């Protein structure tokens, strides 16, 4: 900490603070929010928030009651033990792990031991814990398909863990490219530890990995001796019909560390997520127990009230979050159709703007789609789009840590109505017309 | 990550995990809990938990209602904004910062800008954030009076920040020793960044710094250009009469980063704490805003339900946690008296065991006292004490990172009754008699 000038009081120089505080990958999100904040009347495809139309404040008390009854009548705790569960320092690994294991069984056909589940302060804490555990010195490195979720990039910055980017195609991560990148890192004297993937309806790309690629990825992980960090916040917002298996459910060799979230299925404010870490530790227990040691220095335990509310929601829905989110899933499916229909009408074959060089992907579910534009779509263009045409979106280059995606934008459609979506795509078309 | 033997499935070697997972300062707490767990019928002076007799599960719904009414009627939010506050991703710095600023004004005569308050997932997250911000490379170092709170030591391990120990006397940290240690570190090419202190009723020692020492410490921090990390979880459990000023309230030059906790005043399970970081950052805003950037990669925001419950408790007590904890404070005062009286009766002048070499300190408040024994009081002795005499305590060497305190024990008296305390000290006397 340096003192600047003769002014009274401490003044900290940013150079005297950890580098992540000035990392572009993270400060850019603040900038985007700032731009969005200046145009409250624009149609916003920028907000990655879940739909909030079905939230009910009065429900919170009910969820707490449900969980209290469960502790008393099903778990069989006496009143003192119930009180302690709600109010005291608690089990570091959390107290809704059995319910989470049941939810995974029901909603993902994924069988895990409750003891391998660590409940965390949102999935974000889980990512930090896993990266912190795997980062022993400067040689440890992780991999991620780019474009990548900024929360994961942020977590790597926080623990000073370098990330190597892997190509992503329409079908998700390019497994052959990952293999090359791992071997290259090893040749440089680095220690490849893990690869981060969102196999279902990724944020930001909306891409989904085919089943064959999932198996190839697991084989590669085995061959190259790395872990796979599977993040699965969106799988329940699928198109219906047969679903693809999670990596974790195909994982016979404990290669996969599985991140789960209640942010999109229950609610984001609770800050309850989890990680399944069933790897065994030589002379120890489970990887989940090692992560719990780290958690005991970071947040001690996940908020009891937050866990109890999520526990109540699980119990009220027979531990099926698919059942709990039937209405939201319908909204997201309808909105995805509205986005793809409007894009087709504005830019598709036979449309007035056919041949203008606009293309897009067709996600099968989730909350995001990606549009490629025939011009540079950076933060300056976003500001122009908002001020002149009243439509907000997210420049994709933010998900490439500034290294790509300059002609692409992410459309997030979770909080909009189909009417707003049509209006927004009309406005996007006007922006394109202005530039072609 | 290494594979061990030919067994199927990943097996992680602890050497391939971050060093903190096998740090003695942290794993020892697990060991102590394990010993305590095997002797459920022993009188336990080991548990550092707050008193739980006044907790009321039915109160949680009421606190949520109180906070909802506050958002609607006092803040003036419309129903949609109220719902968003409870359910959505929220402001990284939290939404009860104004109430916390009011609480500090009322309970500590401490005036802070609400914008300098960052609400955190317990005070533990706040410590990690501050240390993470200050740790730019291997030369950064912090100081702490030993014996030190294990949560702080844990936080330093998590961010690989070395801690230099400073002597502590009956009046808390030895300011002259700190000065010498800072200069010595600087001579070694290190960058002294901050010193951690608990000026009021410290955990584990129970020591309180006199006002003159508080001023000397602030002067030293100014002269040596370091920050002071003031942790204040216990000040409301004082003996009555005139109270000592916090370091932060004497701090005219933004030298002090102030940690606050609701674990002992509201309840620990909520996991709501905060840090006041009003230092200004060159070309930026407040240190609190830099810490918020780090928090956005760690937990995003503090659980909304947990904040709302704590907000409700604050509102129901006119933002005075002293008022909210009148009954608990009475319990702690009574228990402290019971501990000191029982020690005097067993080991004091004129007692049967006078001259046996047992001595103790006389904390003015808080939850802890320290007894010095005429024999080594380590984990093996704890186990002997529990199995043969039915009394549990905490070996002080755990608070010295294994480097001291081998003849001392911490007595935590927060969850006991005066009768249990008398019985426990009787049993301690039997242990001493067995060894002298």
Coordinates of C-alpha atoms in Angstrom, one line a residue, chain A residues 166-167 173-181 216 220:
Chain A
X166 CA -10.3 -24.8 -26.0
X167 CA -12.2 -24.4 -29.3
X173 CA -16.2 -28.4 -26.8
X174 CA -13.9 -29.6 -29.5
X175 CA -12.5 -32.8 -27.9
X176 CA -9.6 -33.1 -30.3
X177 CA -8.6 -29.5 -29.7
X178 CA -8.6 -30.2 -25.9
X179 CA -6.3 -33.2 -26.4
X180 CA -3.9 -31.0 -28.3
X181 CA -4.0 -28.2 -25.7
X216 CA -15.1 -39.2 -26.1
X220 CA -9.8 -38.4 -23.0

